[in-house]
Amino acid sequence: MSYAYQNLFSWSWSCQSRLTHLLFLLLGFLCYFAPPTGVSAEICRVTGGVLGIHWSSVVGLGWRPLAVGRNSASCWESCCLEPACSAVWSLGGRCVLLSCSNRGLCQVTSLPQPHIESLGLLQQLSKSTTTARRRRQRRAPTGKGSGSDQLSSTRVSKDAERPAPTVGLTSGVTFPQTSDKNHSQLTNGSGEAPSPSQQNSTSEDTGDTASSNSSSVLPTTAPTITTSPTQAVRELVVSAGKSVEVTLPRNEVELNAFVVPAPQPGTDYAFDWLLRTHPKDYSGEMEGKHSKTLKLSKLTVGLYEFEVTVDGEGAHGEGFVHVTVKPEPRINKLPVAVVSPKFQEISLPTSSTVIDGSQSTDDDKVVAWHWEEVKGPLREEKVSADTQILTLTGLVPGNYTFSLTVTDSDGAQSSTQATLSVSKAMDYRPVANAGPNQVITLPRNVVTLHGNQSADDHEPLSYEWSLSPESKGKVVEMQGVRTPTLQLSAMQEGDYTFQLTVTDTAGQQDTTQVTVIVQPENNKPPVADPGPEKELTLPVDRTTLDGSKSTDDQNISTYHWKQSKGPDGVKIENADGAVATVTGLQVGEYEFSLTVTDERDLASTETVTVIVREELDQPPVAHVQSRPAISLPLRTAALDGSHSTDDKGGVGYLWTRDDSSPAAGDVLNNSDHQAVLFLTNLVEGKYSFTLTVTDSKGQSSSDRGTVEVKPDVWQRDLVELVLEVSVSQVSHRQRDMLLRQVGVLLGVLDSDIIVREVSAFNEHSTRLVFLVSGGPGRPPLSGHSVALGLRNKLRKQKNDFLIFKARRVDTVICQLNCSSHGDCDSFTRTCVCHPFWMENFIKAQLWDQESNCEWSVLYVTIASFMIVVVIATVVWGMVCCYRRRRGKVRHKSKSRYKMLNGEEQEGLELHPPRAE
């Protein structure tokens, strides 16, 4: 909003007064005689004000005048009683009621500071939607020299009828700035701008609520409209103190009211406390509502706003105070670490399991979980993780103790432990089962023997059928002698004994025998079999009669059903068939007869009883459909229990894993409470689940389903490539590029490389498991040869050929033969040699770099001793030779001298040198 400080009125006050005098006389008469309905002054609020605004600026902002008056003790009250009035403009005793011609443009904004050149005060008002009927005012006689003028006189509330003391203003005195009124000012007193002295003397900061009212009156001028005078009311300054804050469990507060000025001697003020705002669940108590001190008790959490009204003889004042009740501070409690299960026991080949710590609790929140391996077998790395659920893989036999430490949001910690026992796998002998003995009658000479009921704790099994020695010489054709099913044909009359031998992977065997008796041809009457007795419950009024189990030594030619007993009205459909349908049954007992005839007209008749009862609530029937076994790497399966039935329908499902099932494997999407159970992350083994169906009355039924997971057929050909890169950073395009590079190194097409798994080896490494196809109709290439060839290629290429650095290349299953003198450790991928054998470190370090057990400790010891003896002998011989040569040299170089006597000297001849 713009403010005009330089412009003055374009017309003089005298001219303006003459022009507006007649207009406001007419408006005054209309307001006096008309009985309009308006807004009560009690629900009218001053919402904002602007100081130092010129009249031309007021008109330019979109306001238009409604009425003009002088000496209005409550200018804004007159506006409140005028329905079309929404603002007032005052200056030097003049009061102009304003109406907005365009609500989007008429605005009132407070100035940042008072202006010396203020020319007027513009105040905007807001009115409540609640209206009150205004009564017609009676004109009071106007005395000569009366100095009060009102735009309209209306009976309003006691607050609106109290004018503030008159303050005389001269023409040139500026108004102090008026800011927006808060809630306490809006419900209290005049909307006129107070003088500086009034503001300083009545304003008291209570923190949240203003406790004073700002009011002033305009100086009196010549009367324009005759009104009745009102009694002046003194303004009291009331304070209820600063805002109060308490914290539970303290829920009591005392509030004291202070009044300025103090009451006259012999008189006292009347106090009235009123609760303006409070929390929704407020249930507190107030004591002393009409006294100076208000006592509050049983306070609840929230914000309370109280108003105190003080009345005296010709005096009135109001004050406000806030009371804030805060909740009781929380006392932190230690978290409770919970592991599930506390103890578990697994047996190899199951080498992985999980321990759940997500059930740990805290009074606020658990923010951190930390697992540590406290005790366990000696391994390369100890287990350490910061997850809610600890996943353990690659376990070796032994006892483990793991510690879980949980930390809450306040840093408090708590610990607990879980134990795990891993035992070695047991391998028992297989059990051969060739099925029951069978009897056939000629001319039928074909029979099938089934040995698939043979069992072993570690499948697969190999089968071998043979004719037992006591049946040698019998004529028979045998097909599938190395399969679980043996097809026999061309049999003759007599007894045949067959022998089944099963062998497991460890070479353990078991043998059993089965006898097939072939009887001579003999035509006998057929045997009718109408099926078992049936009971039906209404509203089921139909059933099926099944005679297909009727037998004959040759062949049954005809069937015929008829009713022999029971109520009438029954209809038999397909009465000349093996299976007939009976409809129209009622409550009672029925009997139906079945007559069967063979090709030689021999007949047999049997009856079946059908009992129809009134409707009863039967328990549900659980049924789990069997499913074939799956083989790794497929790790997902489903068990279907949707064929479970109930006579009423609407059953609940619950799948429970048997204790003998492997612990690995997850249930998807809470399907253990649905008709179909979906499983994932399965491992090798046999999973058994029990389905319990429950109807609406709590009756239940159970059935068991199994999922058999067989090992990977090509697991010995799987190659493991560990790359030095996080698995989250490997894209699908980079994976395809890596496969092409591996194919180049191995000399195969990248389409021949079949990827089985891409997973995280650890936090900073990726594990790629693949096999190399040998071509259409051929088994894959040997995993050991592929791993060895790839390792040699990478060594020659200095490991820079692949897009990611390879840390290790090996088969998934350790296949080192260890020179037939040791066992391969699947964890370290090295040979553990048998006693008295050791590794040929020369070959392992310099040649193929594979662990081995080629050297015998005894031979190495003897060879080492012989080498030491030879070296010592050679050294000793060299030392002896050296000493001997040194002694000869000394002996040759030594000279001996002696004194010659006379005779020897004379006998000494000098010989001349010999001529050469």
mmCIF file of N, CA and C in Angstrom, residues 580-683:
data_model
loop_
_atom_site.group_PDB
_atom_site.id
_atom_site.type_symbol
_atom_site.label_atom_id
_atom_site.label_comp_id
_atom_site.label_asym_id
_atom_site.label_seq_id
_atom_site.Cartn_x
_atom_site.Cartn_y
_atom_site.Cartn_z
ATOM 1 N N ALA A 580 -22.899 -94.343 -12.193
ATOM 2 C CA ALA A 580 -24.238 -93.795 -12.329
ATOM 3 C C ALA A 580 -24.415 -92.645 -11.354
ATOM 4 N N THR A 581 -25.366 -91.743 -11.698
ATOM 5 C CA THR A 581 -25.656 -90.588 -10.855
ATOM 6 C C THR A 581 -27.090 -90.674 -10.370
ATOM 7 N N VAL A 582 -27.259 -90.509 -9.041
ATOM 8 C CA VAL A 582 -28.586 -90.596 -8.421
ATOM 9 C C VAL A 582 -28.976 -89.194 -7.988
ATOM 10 N N THR A 583 -30.179 -88.742 -8.382
ATOM 11 C CA THR A 583 -30.676 -87.416 -8.023
ATOM 12 C C THR A 583 -32.029 -87.531 -7.348
ATOM 13 N N GLY A 584 -32.452 -86.435 -6.729
ATOM 14 C CA GLY A 584 -33.764 -86.394 -6.081
ATOM 15 C C GLY A 584 -33.794 -87.126 -4.766
ATOM 16 N N LEU A 585 -32.681 -87.202 -4.058
ATOM 17 C CA LEU A 585 -32.653 -87.909 -2.776
ATOM 18 C C LEU A 585 -33.309 -87.070 -1.690
ATOM 19 N N GLN A 586 -33.944 -87.769 -0.751
ATOM 20 C CA GLN A 586 -34.574 -87.145 0.407
ATOM 21 C C GLN A 586 -34.016 -87.790 1.664
ATOM 22 N N VAL A 587 -34.456 -87.241 2.823
ATOM 23 C CA VAL A 587 -33.987 -87.814 4.085
ATOM 24 C C VAL A 587 -34.475 -89.242 4.200
ATOM 25 N N GLY A 588 -33.571 -90.151 4.478
ATOM 26 C CA GLY A 588 -33.911 -91.557 4.608
ATOM 27 C C GLY A 588 -32.754 -92.446 4.214
ATOM 28 N N GLU A 589 -33.027 -93.769 4.129
ATOM 29 C CA GLU A 589 -32.008 -94.764 3.796
ATOM 30 C C GLU A 589 -32.376 -95.430 2.474
ATOM 31 N N TYR A 590 -31.403 -95.389 1.545
ATOM 32 C CA TYR A 590 -31.607 -95.979 0.224
ATOM 33 C C TYR A 590 -30.663 -97.155 0.058
ATOM 34 N N GLU A 591 -31.107 -98.107 -0.822
ATOM 35 C CA GLU A 591 -30.264 -99.247 -1.172
ATOM 36 C C GLU A 591 -30.321 -99.415 -2.685
ATOM 37 N N PHE A 592 -29.130 -99.448 -3.302
ATOM 38 C CA PHE A 592 -29.045 -99.607 -4.752
ATOM 39 C C PHE A 592 -28.239 -100.871 -5.048
ATOM 40 N N SER A 593 -28.656 -101.616 -6.052
ATOM 41 C CA SER A 593 -27.982 -102.873 -6.415
ATOM 42 C C SER A 593 -27.288 -102.701 -7.753
ATOM 43 N N LEU A 594 -26.095 -103.317 -7.859
ATOM 44 C CA LEU A 594 -25.304 -103.304 -9.077
ATOM 45 C C LEU A 594 -25.142 -104.743 -9.568
ATOM 46 N N THR A 595 -25.503 -104.979 -10.832
ATOM 47 C CA THR A 595 -25.357 -106.297 -11.452
ATOM 48 C C THR A 595 -24.362 -106.175 -12.586
ATOM 49 N N VAL A 596 -23.282 -107.014 -12.533
ATOM 50 C CA VAL A 596 -22.253 -107.004 -13.570
ATOM 51 C C VAL A 596 -22.260 -108.382 -14.244
ATOM 52 N N THR A 597 -21.976 -108.367 -15.556
ATOM 53 C CA THR A 597 -21.988 -109.606 -16.347
ATOM 54 C C THR A 597 -20.735 -109.643 -17.192
ATOM 55 N N ASP A 598 -20.060 -110.849 -17.237
ATOM 56 C CA ASP A 598 -18.864 -110.955 -18.056
ATOM 57 C C ASP A 598 -19.225 -111.433 -19.457
ATOM 58 N N GLU A 599 -18.216 -111.692 -20.260
ATOM 59 C CA GLU A 599 -18.442 -112.057 -21.662
ATOM 60 C C GLU A 599 -19.074 -113.421 -21.803
ATOM 61 N N ARG A 600 -19.003 -114.250 -20.762
ATOM 62 C CA ARG A 600 -19.600 -115.579 -20.811
ATOM 63 C C ARG A 600 -20.904 -115.635 -20.036
ATOM 64 N N ASP A 601 -21.516 -114.453 -19.827
ATOM 65 C CA ASP A 601 -22.821 -114.303 -19.189
ATOM 66 C C ASP A 601 -22.825 -114.722 -17.728
ATOM 67 N N LEU A 602 -21.692 -114.797 -17.098
ATOM 68 C CA LEU A 602 -21.656 -115.003 -15.653
ATOM 69 C C LEU A 602 -21.879 -113.651 -14.985
ATOM 70 N N ALA A 603 -22.788 -113.612 -13.985
ATOM 71 C CA ALA A 603 -23.195 -112.347 -13.363
ATOM 72 C C ALA A 603 -22.948 -112.377 -11.869
ATOM 73 N N SER A 604 -22.904 -111.162 -11.318
ATOM 74 C CA SER A 604 -22.737 -110.992 -9.873
ATOM 75 C C SER A 604 -23.459 -109.716 -9.467
ATOM 76 N N THR A 605 -24.115 -109.732 -8.297
ATOM 77 C CA THR A 605 -24.895 -108.587 -7.819
ATOM 78 C C THR A 605 -24.463 -108.231 -6.397
ATOM 79 N N GLU A 606 -24.322 -106.924 -6.182
ATOM 80 C CA GLU A 606 -24.008 -106.418 -4.841
ATOM 81 C C GLU A 606 -24.792 -105.132 -4.631
ATOM 82 N N THR A 607 -25.046 -104.805 -3.373
ATOM 83 C CA THR A 607 -25.816 -103.606 -3.043
ATOM 84 C C THR A 607 -24.940 -102.623 -2.264
ATOM 85 N N VAL A 608 -25.356 -101.362 -2.342
ATOM 86 C CA VAL A 608 -24.685 -100.301 -1.592
ATOM 87 C C VAL A 608 -25.751 -99.441 -0.931
ATOM 88 N N THR A 609 -25.498 -98.981 0.250
ATOM 89 C CA THR A 609 -26.459 -98.195 1.024
ATOM 90 C C THR A 609 -26.068 -96.720 0.986
ATOM 91 N N VAL A 610 -27.055 -95.874 0.755
ATOM 92 C CA VAL A 610 -26.876 -94.415 0.766
ATOM 93 C C VAL A 610 -27.810 -93.842 1.817
ATOM 94 N N ILE A 611 -27.249 -93.184 2.823
ATOM 95 C CA ILE A 611 -28.043 -92.603 3.913
ATOM 96 C C ILE A 611 -28.019 -91.097 3.753
ATOM 97 N N VAL A 612 -29.222 -90.508 3.711
ATOM 98 C CA VAL A 612 -29.361 -89.057 3.582
ATOM 99 C C VAL A 612 -29.847 -88.516 4.918
ATOM 100 N N ARG A 613 -29.063 -87.577 5.514
ATOM 101 C CA ARG A 613 -29.393 -87.017 6.819
ATOM 102 C C ARG A 613 -29.669 -85.519 6.696
ATOM 103 N N GLU A 614 -30.171 -84.993 7.799
ATOM 104 C CA GLU A 614 -30.378 -83.559 7.852
ATOM 105 C C GLU A 614 -29.032 -82.839 7.819
ATOM 106 N N GLU A 615 -29.064 -81.539 7.515
ATOM 107 C CA GLU A 615 -27.843 -80.734 7.362
ATOM 108 C C GLU A 615 -27.065 -80.661 8.676
ATOM 109 N N LEU A 616 -25.787 -80.965 8.625
ATOM 110 C CA LEU A 616 -24.884 -80.876 9.767
ATOM 111 C C LEU A 616 -23.630 -80.124 9.353
ATOM 112 N N ASP A 617 -23.006 -79.507 10.331
ATOM 113 C CA ASP A 617 -21.748 -78.775 10.063
ATOM 114 C C ASP A 617 -20.590 -79.739 10.238
ATOM 115 N N GLN A 618 -19.999 -80.138 9.158
ATOM 116 C CA GLN A 618 -18.883 -81.064 9.189
ATOM 117 C C GLN A 618 -17.558 -80.311 9.251
ATOM 118 N N PRO A 619 -16.559 -80.916 9.853
ATOM 119 C CA PRO A 619 -15.242 -80.262 9.878
ATOM 120 C C PRO A 619 -14.650 -80.188 8.475
ATOM 121 N N PRO A 620 -13.764 -79.242 8.246
ATOM 122 C CA PRO A 620 -13.146 -79.134 6.918
ATOM 123 C C PRO A 620 -12.209 -80.297 6.640
ATOM 124 N N VAL A 621 -11.864 -80.446 5.381
ATOM 125 C CA VAL A 621 -10.952 -81.511 4.950
ATOM 126 C C VAL A 621 -9.756 -80.855 4.282
ATOM 127 N N ALA A 622 -8.593 -81.002 4.911
ATOM 128 C CA ALA A 622 -7.365 -80.437 4.340
ATOM 129 C C ALA A 622 -6.795 -81.379 3.293
ATOM 130 N N HIS A 623 -6.346 -80.785 2.194
ATOM 131 C CA HIS A 623 -5.766 -81.589 1.120
ATOM 132 C C HIS A 623 -4.651 -80.792 0.451
ATOM 133 N N VAL A 624 -3.465 -81.372 0.457
ATOM 134 C CA VAL A 624 -2.296 -80.755 -0.169
ATOM 135 C C VAL A 624 -1.930 -81.594 -1.387
ATOM 136 N N GLN A 625 -1.905 -80.975 -2.544
ATOM 137 C CA GLN A 625 -1.548 -81.693 -3.768
ATOM 138 C C GLN A 625 -0.047 -81.981 -3.776
ATOM 139 N N SER A 626 0.265 -83.211 -4.132
ATOM 140 C CA SER A 626 1.675 -83.591 -4.209
ATOM 141 C C SER A 626 2.315 -82.941 -5.423
ATOM 142 N N ARG A 627 3.626 -82.713 -5.346
ATOM 143 C CA ARG A 627 4.349 -82.072 -6.433
ATOM 144 C C ARG A 627 5.660 -82.813 -6.654
ATOM 145 N N PRO A 628 6.149 -82.823 -7.903
ATOM 146 C CA PRO A 628 7.411 -83.521 -8.175
ATOM 147 C C PRO A 628 8.591 -82.809 -7.541
ATOM 148 N N ALA A 629 9.691 -83.538 -7.441
ATOM 149 C CA ALA A 629 10.910 -82.958 -6.870
ATOM 150 C C ALA A 629 11.512 -81.943 -7.835
ATOM 151 N N ILE A 630 12.224 -80.978 -7.266
ATOM 152 C CA ILE A 630 12.930 -79.982 -8.067
ATOM 153 C C ILE A 630 14.426 -80.145 -7.849
ATOM 154 N N SER A 631 15.183 -79.637 -8.771
ATOM 155 C CA SER A 631 16.646 -79.735 -8.694
ATOM 156 C C SER A 631 17.239 -78.336 -8.733
ATOM 157 N N LEU A 632 18.289 -78.187 -7.956
ATOM 158 C CA LEU A 632 19.026 -76.928 -7.988
ATOM 159 C C LEU A 632 19.593 -76.724 -9.395
ATOM 160 N N PRO A 633 19.694 -75.481 -9.928
ATOM 161 C CA PRO A 633 19.666 -74.231 -9.169
ATOM 162 C C PRO A 633 18.281 -73.647 -8.937
ATOM 163 N N LEU A 634 17.197 -74.349 -9.309
ATOM 164 C CA LEU A 634 15.857 -73.851 -9.037
ATOM 165 C C LEU A 634 15.644 -73.836 -7.530
ATOM 166 N N ARG A 635 15.335 -72.666 -6.976
ATOM 167 C CA ARG A 635 15.233 -72.516 -5.524
ATOM 168 C C ARG A 635 13.839 -72.059 -5.081
ATOM 169 N N THR A 636 12.857 -72.129 -5.946
ATOM 170 C CA THR A 636 11.503 -71.728 -5.583
ATOM 171 C C THR A 636 10.560 -72.902 -5.805
ATOM 172 N N ALA A 637 9.505 -72.952 -4.994
ATOM 173 C CA ALA A 637 8.521 -74.024 -5.111
ATOM 174 C C ALA A 637 7.223 -73.532 -4.485
ATOM 175 N N ALA A 638 6.143 -74.283 -4.747
ATOM 176 C CA ALA A 638 4.827 -73.930 -4.216
ATOM 177 C C ALA A 638 4.106 -75.200 -3.815
ATOM 178 N N LEU A 639 3.382 -75.139 -2.697
ATOM 179 C CA LEU A 639 2.527 -76.228 -2.239
ATOM 180 C C LEU A 639 1.087 -75.739 -2.307
ATOM 181 N N ASP A 640 0.242 -76.511 -2.987
ATOM 182 C CA ASP A 640 -1.137 -76.098 -3.266
ATOM 183 C C ASP A 640 -2.075 -76.787 -2.294
ATOM 184 N N GLY A 641 -2.710 -75.986 -1.442
ATOM 185 C CA GLY A 641 -3.728 -76.512 -0.528
ATOM 186 C C GLY A 641 -5.100 -75.980 -0.844
ATOM 187 N N SER A 642 -5.265 -75.417 -2.075
ATOM 188 C CA SER A 642 -6.545 -74.815 -2.441
ATOM 189 C C SER A 642 -7.648 -75.845 -2.647
ATOM 190 N N HIS A 643 -7.287 -77.115 -2.719
ATOM 191 C CA HIS A 643 -8.310 -78.148 -2.900
ATOM 192 C C HIS A 643 -8.874 -78.630 -1.576
ATOM 193 N N SER A 644 -8.485 -78.014 -0.477
ATOM 194 C CA SER A 644 -9.114 -78.314 0.809
ATOM 195 C C SER A 644 -10.573 -77.873 0.767
ATOM 196 N N THR A 645 -11.444 -78.631 1.410
ATOM 197 C CA THR A 645 -12.885 -78.400 1.300
ATOM 198 C C THR A 645 -13.511 -78.262 2.676
ATOM 199 N N ASP A 646 -14.691 -77.648 2.661
ATOM 200 C CA ASP A 646 -15.513 -77.531 3.862
ATOM 201 C C ASP A 646 -16.967 -77.433 3.415
ATOM 202 N N ASP A 647 -17.851 -77.999 4.193
ATOM 203 C CA ASP A 647 -19.251 -77.994 3.788
ATOM 204 C C ASP A 647 -19.864 -76.597 3.831
ATOM 205 N N LYS A 648 -19.284 -75.685 4.576
ATOM 206 C CA LYS A 648 -19.788 -74.311 4.645
ATOM 207 C C LYS A 648 -18.924 -73.331 3.860
ATOM 208 N N GLY A 649 -17.703 -73.702 3.624
ATOM 209 C CA GLY A 649 -16.790 -72.785 2.946
ATOM 210 C C GLY A 649 -16.223 -71.760 3.921
ATOM 211 N N GLY A 650 -15.306 -70.958 3.441
ATOM 212 C CA GLY A 650 -14.715 -69.904 4.274
ATOM 213 C C GLY A 650 -13.805 -70.456 5.350
ATOM 214 N N VAL A 651 -12.722 -71.099 4.970
ATOM 215 C CA VAL A 651 -11.781 -71.676 5.918
ATOM 216 C C VAL A 651 -10.519 -70.821 5.979
ATOM 217 N N GLY A 652 -9.795 -70.933 7.097
ATOM 218 C CA GLY A 652 -8.502 -70.276 7.238
ATOM 219 C C GLY A 652 -7.379 -71.285 7.072
ATOM 220 N N TYR A 653 -6.239 -70.815 6.550
ATOM 221 C CA TYR A 653 -5.114 -71.695 6.249
ATOM 222 C C TYR A 653 -3.936 -71.330 7.123
ATOM 223 N N LEU A 654 -3.181 -72.360 7.543
ATOM 224 C CA LEU A 654 -1.949 -72.158 8.302
ATOM 225 C C LEU A 654 -0.964 -73.267 7.931
ATOM 226 N N TRP A 655 0.186 -72.861 7.364
ATOM 227 C CA TRP A 655 1.247 -73.816 6.997
ATOM 228 C C TRP A 655 2.305 -73.801 8.094
ATOM 229 N N THR A 656 2.700 -74.998 8.539
ATOM 230 C CA THR A 656 3.712 -75.129 9.596
ATOM 231 C C THR A 656 4.830 -76.023 9.088
ATOM 232 N N ARG A 657 6.067 -75.546 9.200
ATOM 233 C CA ARG A 657 7.229 -76.332 8.771
ATOM 234 C C ARG A 657 7.569 -77.380 9.823
ATOM 235 N N ASP A 658 7.793 -78.626 9.374
ATOM 236 C CA ASP A 658 8.165 -79.696 10.295
ATOM 237 C C ASP A 658 9.573 -79.479 10.826
ATOM 238 N N ASP A 659 9.825 -80.014 12.008
ATOM 239 C CA ASP A 659 11.134 -79.839 12.642
ATOM 240 C C ASP A 659 12.242 -80.509 11.852
ATOM 241 N N SER A 660 11.923 -81.537 11.088
ATOM 242 C CA SER A 660 12.953 -82.255 10.331
ATOM 243 C C SER A 660 13.320 -81.567 9.027
ATOM 244 N N SER A 661 12.586 -80.530 8.652
ATOM 245 C CA SER A 661 12.870 -79.830 7.398
ATOM 246 C C SER A 661 14.087 -78.937 7.558
ATOM 247 N N PRO A 662 14.793 -78.655 6.459
ATOM 248 C CA PRO A 662 15.928 -77.718 6.538
ATOM 249 C C PRO A 662 15.460 -76.354 7.020
ATOM 250 N N ALA A 663 16.344 -75.693 7.762
ATOM 251 C CA ALA A 663 16.009 -74.364 8.292
ATOM 252 C C ALA A 663 16.029 -73.313 7.208
ATOM 253 N N ALA A 664 16.827 -73.512 6.156
ATOM 254 C CA ALA A 664 16.901 -72.521 5.075
ATOM 255 C C ALA A 664 15.598 -72.536 4.282
ATOM 256 N N GLY A 665 15.346 -71.426 3.599
ATOM 257 C CA GLY A 665 14.122 -71.293 2.831
ATOM 258 C C GLY A 665 13.199 -70.263 3.449
ATOM 259 N N ASP A 666 12.668 -69.379 2.607
ATOM 260 C CA ASP A 666 11.828 -68.277 3.075
ATOM 261 C C ASP A 666 10.430 -68.403 2.490
ATOM 262 N N VAL A 667 9.449 -67.916 3.256
ATOM 263 C CA VAL A 667 8.054 -67.880 2.819
ATOM 264 C C VAL A 667 7.794 -66.515 2.206
ATOM 265 N N LEU A 668 7.183 -66.495 1.014
ATOM 266 C CA LEU A 668 6.953 -65.244 0.287
ATOM 267 C C LEU A 668 5.578 -64.683 0.613
ATOM 268 N N ASN A 669 5.506 -63.367 0.781
ATOM 269 C CA ASN A 669 4.256 -62.597 0.840
ATOM 270 C C ASN A 669 3.255 -63.151 1.849
ATOM 271 N N ASN A 670 3.774 -63.617 2.999
ATOM 272 C CA ASN A 670 2.897 -64.108 4.059
ATOM 273 C C ASN A 670 1.978 -65.221 3.555
ATOM 274 N N SER A 671 2.506 -66.029 2.616
ATOM 275 C CA SER A 671 1.676 -67.072 2.020
ATOM 276 C C SER A 671 1.468 -68.263 2.946
ATOM 277 N N ASP A 672 2.131 -68.289 4.120
ATOM 278 C CA ASP A 672 1.870 -69.385 5.059
ATOM 279 C C ASP A 672 0.488 -69.248 5.698
ATOM 280 N N HIS A 673 -0.248 -68.170 5.402
ATOM 281 C CA HIS A 673 -1.625 -68.030 5.855
ATOM 282 C C HIS A 673 -2.582 -68.016 4.662
ATOM 283 N N GLN A 674 -2.134 -68.540 3.541
ATOM 284 C CA GLN A 674 -2.961 -68.569 2.338
ATOM 285 C C GLN A 674 -3.078 -70.008 1.847
ATOM 286 N N ALA A 675 -3.921 -70.184 0.828
ATOM 287 C CA ALA A 675 -4.170 -71.542 0.330
ATOM 288 C C ALA A 675 -2.941 -72.122 -0.355
ATOM 289 N N VAL A 676 -2.167 -71.288 -1.042
ATOM 290 C CA VAL A 676 -0.980 -71.756 -1.759
ATOM 291 C C VAL A 676 0.246 -71.194 -1.055
ATOM 292 N N LEU A 677 1.167 -72.073 -0.666
ATOM 293 C CA LEU A 677 2.395 -71.680 0.021
ATOM 294 C C LEU A 677 3.513 -71.527 -1.003
ATOM 295 N N PHE A 678 4.127 -70.333 -1.045
ATOM 296 C CA PHE A 678 5.233 -70.068 -1.959
ATOM 297 C C PHE A 678 6.523 -70.007 -1.155
ATOM 298 N N LEU A 679 7.538 -70.766 -1.614
ATOM 299 C CA LEU A 679 8.825 -70.862 -0.929
ATOM 300 C C LEU A 679 9.923 -70.407 -1.869
ATOM 301 N N THR A 680 10.970 -69.831 -1.290
ATOM 302 C CA THR A 680 12.136 -69.402 -2.068
ATOM 303 C C THR A 680 13.384 -69.613 -1.236
ATOM 304 N N ASN A 681 14.542 -69.447 -1.892
ATOM 305 C CA ASN A 681 15.853 -69.639 -1.252
ATOM 306 C C ASN A 681 15.976 -71.043 -0.666
ATOM 307 N N LEU A 682 15.459 -72.045 -1.386
ATOM 308 C CA LEU A 682 15.526 -73.424 -0.903
ATOM 309 C C LEU A 682 16.918 -73.993 -1.116
ATOM 310 N N VAL A 683 17.274 -74.941 -0.277
ATOM 311 C CA VAL A 683 18.542 -75.648 -0.375
ATOM 312 C C VAL A 683 18.246 -77.130 -0.543
#
